[in-house]
């Protein structure tokens, strides 16, 4: 990586402001229901503790609208982090008051202070200069470890980097190095398997990946648009009529480049999208009144075989409406094939990650990205603003 990380600079005993991605799901009692993102930040926090740093952590949580709202307080996160570290995590009431500045100043070597939700400030999402300056004043060095927020140019991800030296944390570095390797020096055969609801969400990803991969597998709702562009009748399936030409263009590009583009050869269809629906497996045209809601067993097996025989696989987007058991088979088969693949397997996208966790194979995956939106933008070939703002090596 061409950006400096916490290992490239002397941090001994420094006061360090760290942007983490603690935007975790909470239940109605405000318990953290999935602490993956908190765990993912532990190696950076531990490293900073070992360096004797005074550690000031900040993150956003949910989407408060620029003012304090108790339901978006970082309190449950502080509690969970403290349990994971077996250590006190001090909690600030806000980010910029005199009292918070004092708390930051009084931290001792190895101590941790968690600021309140950065989105309690309207300036955060506007990358406001004043807010950035105030946040930056809390530390001597800025560490960005929030890969999941790196595609946003906010005060806590980009603005602060103008005022104090800014370097990457270990999680950010890992995410970037895995994804960069996939785009720049992939092991081959390299397979991308892209699904999810809509082509429109992932056009730019398809357009970029078609230039890089050996196999491009398309499943999920977005396959419907590709199938229709080949002349298959999709009846009531989700199809984006305005993307038919684009689907055709991507397919032509794949042909020109010699990329093996695979679409489902069979589909699970139903009249309704619910647990009670009567399902059928069909090949070819979808009968009137029906929708394609999952890839069929023959497609799933064909996709699985390619995945198992790849040296590198990148998966984003479920193969069907996996939230409903009747339409989850295709996604499950793909998740298992990912786990069985001996090459490197990378998964990005909130729903795809939820799917591998549901199937129980997450531990067999080489890299599960903590940032859905950020990983997509990276795979589109974009420079993430939170990364661009960091010091070069
Ligand atoms: P990710 O979060 O992994 O990037 P997306 O958000 O792009 O994935 O897509 C996930 C959604 O796509 C799921 O809610 C799923 O129900 C939906 N989906 C998948 N296949 C179909 C289909 N055939 N018809 C309608 N929706 C689908
Ligand atoms: Mg999603």
XYZ file of C-alpha atoms and ligand atoms in Angstrom:
421
model
C 0.000 0.000 0.000
C 1.269 3.478 -0.832
C -0.301 5.085 2.249
C 1.464 5.287 5.597
C 0.094 3.129 8.386
C 0.441 3.188 12.160
C 3.498 0.960 11.728
C 5.297 3.559 9.613
C 5.416 6.349 12.188
C 6.546 6.706 15.772
C 3.463 6.662 17.976
C 5.107 5.986 21.339
C 3.147 7.720 24.120
C 1.330 9.896 21.572
C -2.213 11.073 21.868
C -3.991 9.476 18.928
C -7.398 10.302 17.448
C -8.802 7.172 15.792
C -11.762 7.037 13.421
C -13.307 3.597 13.767
C -16.436 2.155 12.208
C -18.596 1.302 15.204
C -21.804 1.684 13.224
C -23.228 -1.572 14.599
C -26.784 -2.932 14.674
C -28.703 -2.521 17.966
C -31.918 -4.169 19.128
C -34.877 -2.355 20.722
C -33.177 -2.624 24.151
C -30.095 -0.999 22.578
C -27.962 -4.122 22.883
C -25.312 -4.606 20.215
C -26.635 -7.517 18.132
C -23.537 -7.934 15.961
C -20.154 -6.777 17.264
C -18.136 -7.764 14.154
C -17.159 -4.178 13.437
C -16.039 -3.578 17.027
C -13.935 -6.755 16.978
C -12.462 -5.737 13.639
C -10.989 -2.595 15.239
C -9.362 -4.424 18.146
C -6.006 -5.102 16.510
C -5.412 -1.401 15.877
C -6.575 -0.466 19.379
C -4.359 -3.157 20.902
C -1.368 -1.990 18.876
C -1.900 1.591 20.060
C -2.231 0.403 23.667
C 1.053 -1.480 23.289
C 2.675 1.729 22.062
C 1.493 3.464 25.224
C -0.766 5.816 23.268
C -3.596 7.836 24.732
C -6.443 6.679 22.529
C -9.413 8.803 21.512
C -11.925 6.839 19.445
C -14.696 8.312 17.328
C -17.400 6.889 15.081
C -20.853 7.552 13.764
C -23.768 5.288 14.649
C -26.970 5.210 12.617
C -28.313 8.320 10.999
C -29.064 10.997 13.583
C -29.769 14.321 11.955
C -27.027 16.544 13.254
C -28.237 16.693 16.859
C -28.115 14.605 20.034
C -30.602 11.722 20.070
C -30.379 9.245 22.946
C -31.199 6.301 20.694
C -28.015 6.919 18.694
C -25.704 7.330 21.689
C -22.437 5.370 21.619
C -23.071 4.087 25.145
C -23.840 0.437 24.213
C -20.737 0.422 22.014
C -18.528 1.657 24.867
C -19.907 -1.126 27.029
C -19.267 -3.827 24.424
C -15.783 -2.535 23.636
C -14.935 -2.520 27.311
C -16.071 -6.168 27.614
C -14.007 -7.186 24.600
C -10.864 -5.443 25.855
C -11.387 -6.324 29.546
C -10.601 -2.723 30.202
C -12.306 0.522 31.109
C -13.478 2.619 28.158
C -14.161 6.197 29.201
C -17.089 7.838 27.526
C -17.429 11.447 26.500
C -20.826 13.186 26.450
C -20.065 14.793 23.080
C -17.100 15.457 20.788
C -16.056 19.051 21.228
C -17.023 20.507 24.635
C -14.469 21.841 27.099
C -15.204 18.880 29.343
C -14.446 16.401 26.547
C -11.234 18.227 25.648
C -10.234 17.978 29.283
C -11.004 14.245 29.361
C -8.847 13.720 26.286
C -6.026 15.724 27.815
C -6.114 13.819 31.092
C -5.916 10.367 29.476
C -2.972 8.341 30.680
C -0.779 6.086 28.591
C -2.852 3.152 27.247
C -6.199 4.643 28.307
C -9.171 4.856 25.953
C -11.806 7.548 25.517
C -14.782 7.038 23.194
C -16.361 10.231 21.867
C -20.089 10.522 21.255
C -21.626 9.924 17.833
C -19.921 12.218 15.306
C -23.218 12.607 13.443
C -24.660 14.505 16.398
C -22.911 17.417 14.685
C -24.414 18.819 11.484
C -20.882 19.657 10.315
C -19.818 15.996 10.224
C -21.428 15.008 6.940
C -20.612 18.421 5.427
C -16.919 17.970 6.200
C -17.115 21.281 8.046
C -13.771 22.982 8.665
C -14.544 24.189 12.190
C -15.673 20.760 13.356
C -12.682 19.096 11.695
C -10.332 21.518 13.456
C -11.938 20.907 16.833
C -11.775 17.140 16.438
C -8.169 17.297 15.257
C -7.244 19.348 18.341
C -8.005 16.304 20.502
C -4.995 14.327 19.264
C -1.491 14.647 17.869
C -1.971 12.035 15.156
C -5.051 10.883 13.225
C -5.537 7.186 12.500
C -8.264 6.170 10.088
C -9.361 2.581 10.657
C -12.939 3.018 9.445
C -12.943 1.239 6.101
C -16.752 1.164 6.184
C -16.824 4.980 6.175
C -13.838 5.587 3.885
C -16.070 6.330 0.881
C -17.519 9.352 2.679
C -15.770 12.717 2.763
C -16.789 13.748 6.268
C -15.091 15.729 9.038
C -14.108 12.605 10.973
C -12.819 10.734 7.907
C -11.272 13.434 5.722
C -11.465 16.882 7.355
C -9.313 16.078 10.398
C -6.489 14.871 8.142
C -5.817 18.469 7.134
C -4.734 19.448 10.612
C -2.706 16.544 12.031
C -0.624 13.781 10.414
C -2.979 11.072 9.150
C -2.203 7.371 8.727
C -4.118 4.131 8.166
C -5.035 1.685 10.902
C -4.490 -2.054 10.534
C -8.056 -2.882 9.484
C -8.107 -0.206 6.804
C -4.737 -1.454 5.571
C -5.939 -5.082 5.442
C -9.133 -4.216 3.565
C -7.247 -2.116 1.038
C -4.470 -4.614 0.486
C -6.869 -7.524 -0.110
C -9.046 -5.561 -2.531
C -6.096 -3.929 -4.286
C -4.475 -7.301 -4.854
C -7.736 -8.580 -6.360
C -7.947 -5.683 -8.799
C -4.267 -5.358 -9.653
C -2.518 -8.715 -9.309
C -5.231 -11.350 -8.999
C -4.398 -15.042 -8.712
C -5.996 -16.877 -11.647
C -8.496 -18.145 -12.464
C -10.183 -15.095 -10.943
C -13.967 -15.314 -10.601
C -16.379 -12.564 -9.629
C -19.880 -13.579 -8.636
C -22.272 -10.668 -8.485
C -25.882 -10.807 -7.354
C -28.361 -8.770 -5.377
C -31.480 -7.021 -6.434
C -30.546 -4.549 -9.121
C -28.105 -4.029 -11.959
C -28.316 -0.287 -11.351
C -26.650 -0.655 -7.905
C -23.659 -2.409 -9.392
C -23.235 -1.183 -12.983
C -19.909 0.438 -12.313
C -18.634 -2.653 -10.487
C -19.577 -4.908 -13.419
C -18.016 -2.489 -15.888
C -14.749 -2.457 -13.954
C -14.580 -6.158 -13.089
C -15.294 -7.368 -16.605
C -11.824 -6.069 -17.486
C -10.141 -8.031 -14.706
C -11.784 -11.429 -14.243
C -11.675 -14.785 -16.017
C -15.225 -15.729 -14.986
C -18.063 -13.297 -14.384
C -21.051 -14.995 -12.772
C -24.276 -13.045 -12.509
C -27.119 -14.210 -10.276
C -29.879 -12.756 -8.099
C -32.373 -10.226 -9.336
C -29.802 -8.591 -11.588
C -29.522 -11.778 -13.670
C -33.144 -11.218 -14.721
C -32.211 -8.088 -16.641
C -29.346 -9.933 -18.374
C -31.610 -12.871 -19.261
C -34.270 -10.558 -20.616
C -31.676 -8.778 -22.746
C -30.973 -12.203 -24.291
C -34.660 -12.478 -25.165
C -35.875 -14.662 -22.285
C -39.391 -13.806 -21.099
C -39.124 -12.885 -17.407
C -42.877 -12.318 -16.782
C -43.353 -10.663 -13.352
C -39.691 -10.924 -12.270
C -37.788 -7.864 -11.168
C -36.348 -6.491 -14.433
C -34.854 -3.077 -15.098
C -36.143 -2.279 -18.557
C -33.900 0.762 -18.838
C -30.788 -1.378 -18.238
C -31.361 -3.959 -20.977
C -28.973 -2.231 -23.392
C -26.365 -1.915 -20.699
C -26.636 -5.615 -19.852
C -26.133 -6.416 -23.524
C -23.110 -4.111 -23.693
C -21.495 -5.785 -20.668
C -22.102 -9.175 -22.224
C -20.533 -8.052 -25.513
C -17.553 -6.661 -23.652
C -17.113 -9.999 -21.874
C -17.213 -11.805 -25.216
C -14.655 -9.466 -26.754
C -12.305 -9.895 -23.818
C -12.746 -13.659 -23.692
C -14.315 -13.509 -20.236
C -16.564 -16.442 -19.402
C -19.875 -14.760 -18.473
C -22.351 -17.081 -16.789
C -26.052 -16.523 -16.201
C -28.466 -18.896 -14.483
C -29.657 -21.782 -16.692
C -32.578 -22.569 -14.398
C -34.600 -20.590 -11.886
C -36.856 -21.061 -8.904
C -40.120 -19.276 -9.646
C -43.290 -18.493 -7.710
C -46.331 -16.269 -8.045
C -45.771 -14.675 -4.657
C -42.659 -13.695 -2.751
C -43.453 -15.272 0.640
C -42.914 -18.396 2.776
C -46.197 -19.964 1.665
C -45.516 -19.600 -2.045
C -45.700 -22.683 -4.280
C -42.354 -22.940 -6.049
C -41.244 -24.561 -9.316
C -37.920 -24.939 -11.053
C -37.944 -23.939 -14.712
C -35.566 -23.465 -17.638
C -36.131 -20.792 -20.238
C -39.119 -18.446 -20.286
C -40.853 -17.626 -17.007
C -44.608 -18.319 -17.356
C -46.994 -15.360 -17.097
C -47.880 -14.440 -13.521
C -44.589 -15.818 -12.105
C -41.365 -14.274 -10.852
C -37.819 -15.667 -10.738
C -36.762 -15.505 -7.078
C -33.693 -17.751 -6.887
C -31.249 -19.477 -9.200
C -32.148 -23.121 -9.815
C -30.154 -26.195 -8.650
C -28.358 -26.724 -11.977
C -27.180 -23.088 -12.002
C -26.115 -23.284 -8.365
C -24.048 -26.405 -9.073
C -22.462 -24.873 -12.185
C -21.565 -21.706 -10.261
C -20.278 -23.744 -7.309
C -17.985 -25.755 -9.541
C -16.384 -22.649 -11.021
C -16.004 -21.131 -7.573
C -14.340 -24.255 -6.161
C -11.863 -24.292 -9.050
C -10.868 -20.632 -8.789
C -7.696 -19.259 -7.254
C -9.490 -16.058 -6.288
C -13.205 -15.404 -5.884
C -14.923 -12.147 -5.152
C -18.582 -12.397 -4.153
C -21.034 -9.556 -3.778
C -24.808 -9.949 -3.645
C -27.073 -12.945 -2.886
C -28.320 -15.274 -5.635
C -31.968 -14.957 -4.670
C -34.390 -13.616 -2.107
C -32.434 -15.460 0.598
C -34.374 -13.806 3.437
C -37.131 -16.317 2.564
C -36.005 -19.946 3.060
C -37.705 -21.164 -0.104
C -35.510 -18.847 -2.170
C -32.275 -19.241 -0.197
C -30.901 -22.473 -1.729
C -28.858 -20.824 -4.488
C -27.202 -18.443 -2.044
C -26.481 -21.315 0.367
C -24.851 -23.455 -2.304
C -22.671 -20.535 -3.372
C -21.750 -19.780 0.265
C -20.696 -23.417 0.789
C -18.669 -23.427 -2.426
C -16.898 -20.261 -1.228
C -16.032 -22.069 1.994
C -14.737 -25.115 0.092
C -12.656 -23.127 -2.389
C -8.951 -23.509 -1.649
C -8.110 -20.197 -3.285
C -8.616 -16.795 -1.727
C -12.256 -15.894 -1.159
C -13.451 -12.355 -0.573
C -16.973 -11.296 0.334
C -18.322 -7.752 0.360
C -21.855 -6.421 0.748
C -24.049 -6.439 3.829
C -26.537 -9.039 2.600
C -23.918 -11.428 1.212
C -22.039 -11.288 4.508
C -25.296 -11.976 6.381
C -25.849 -14.956 4.062
C -22.464 -16.610 4.772
C -23.021 -16.050 8.466
C -26.456 -17.636 8.265
C -25.010 -20.668 6.502
C -22.333 -20.841 9.210
C -19.275 -20.777 6.957
C -17.948 -17.283 7.643
C -14.861 -18.712 9.395
C -13.793 -20.470 6.161
C -13.745 -17.258 4.133
C -10.379 -15.584 3.503
C -11.655 -12.028 3.814
C -15.048 -10.646 4.784
C -15.150 -6.944 4.180
C -16.494 -4.712 6.950
C -17.594 -2.102 4.442
C -20.386 -2.790 1.960
C -20.625 0.610 0.288
C -16.899 1.285 0.577
C -15.935 -2.062 -0.942
C -18.327 -1.516 -3.848
C -16.890 1.921 -4.572
C -13.398 0.510 -4.379
C -14.316 -2.275 -6.801
C -15.742 0.355 -9.135
C -12.181 1.627 -9.349
C -12.869 4.808 -7.373
C -10.390 6.397 -5.009
C -11.937 6.463 -1.528
C -11.721 9.995 -0.043
C -10.885 8.668 3.424
C -7.873 6.900 1.933
C -6.801 9.734 -0.350
C -6.574 12.021 2.704
C -3.873 9.892 4.349
C -0.130 10.554 4.240
C 1.786 8.773 1.503
C 4.325 6.238 2.637
P -25.373 -6.883 -0.798
O -25.909 -6.192 0.440
O -24.727 -8.185 -0.491
O -24.525 -5.971 -1.631
P -27.740 -6.256 -2.326
O -28.177 -5.299 -1.276
O -27.280 -5.728 -3.611
O -26.640 -7.271 -1.717
O -28.938 -7.251 -2.660
C -29.605 -8.005 -1.689
C -31.083 -8.095 -1.987
O -31.317 -8.621 -3.283
C -31.756 -9.027 -1.021
O -32.665 -8.276 -0.230
C -32.480 -10.032 -1.906
O -33.777 -10.360 -1.457
C -32.554 -9.303 -3.239
N -32.705 -10.235 -4.365
C -31.875 -11.224 -4.738
N -32.377 -11.908 -5.767
C -33.562 -11.363 -6.087
C -34.578 -11.632 -7.065
N -34.438 -12.645 -7.926
N -35.673 -10.847 -7.091
C -35.796 -9.841 -6.201
N -34.885 -9.519 -5.251
C -33.779 -10.276 -5.189
Mg -27.601 -4.826 0.720
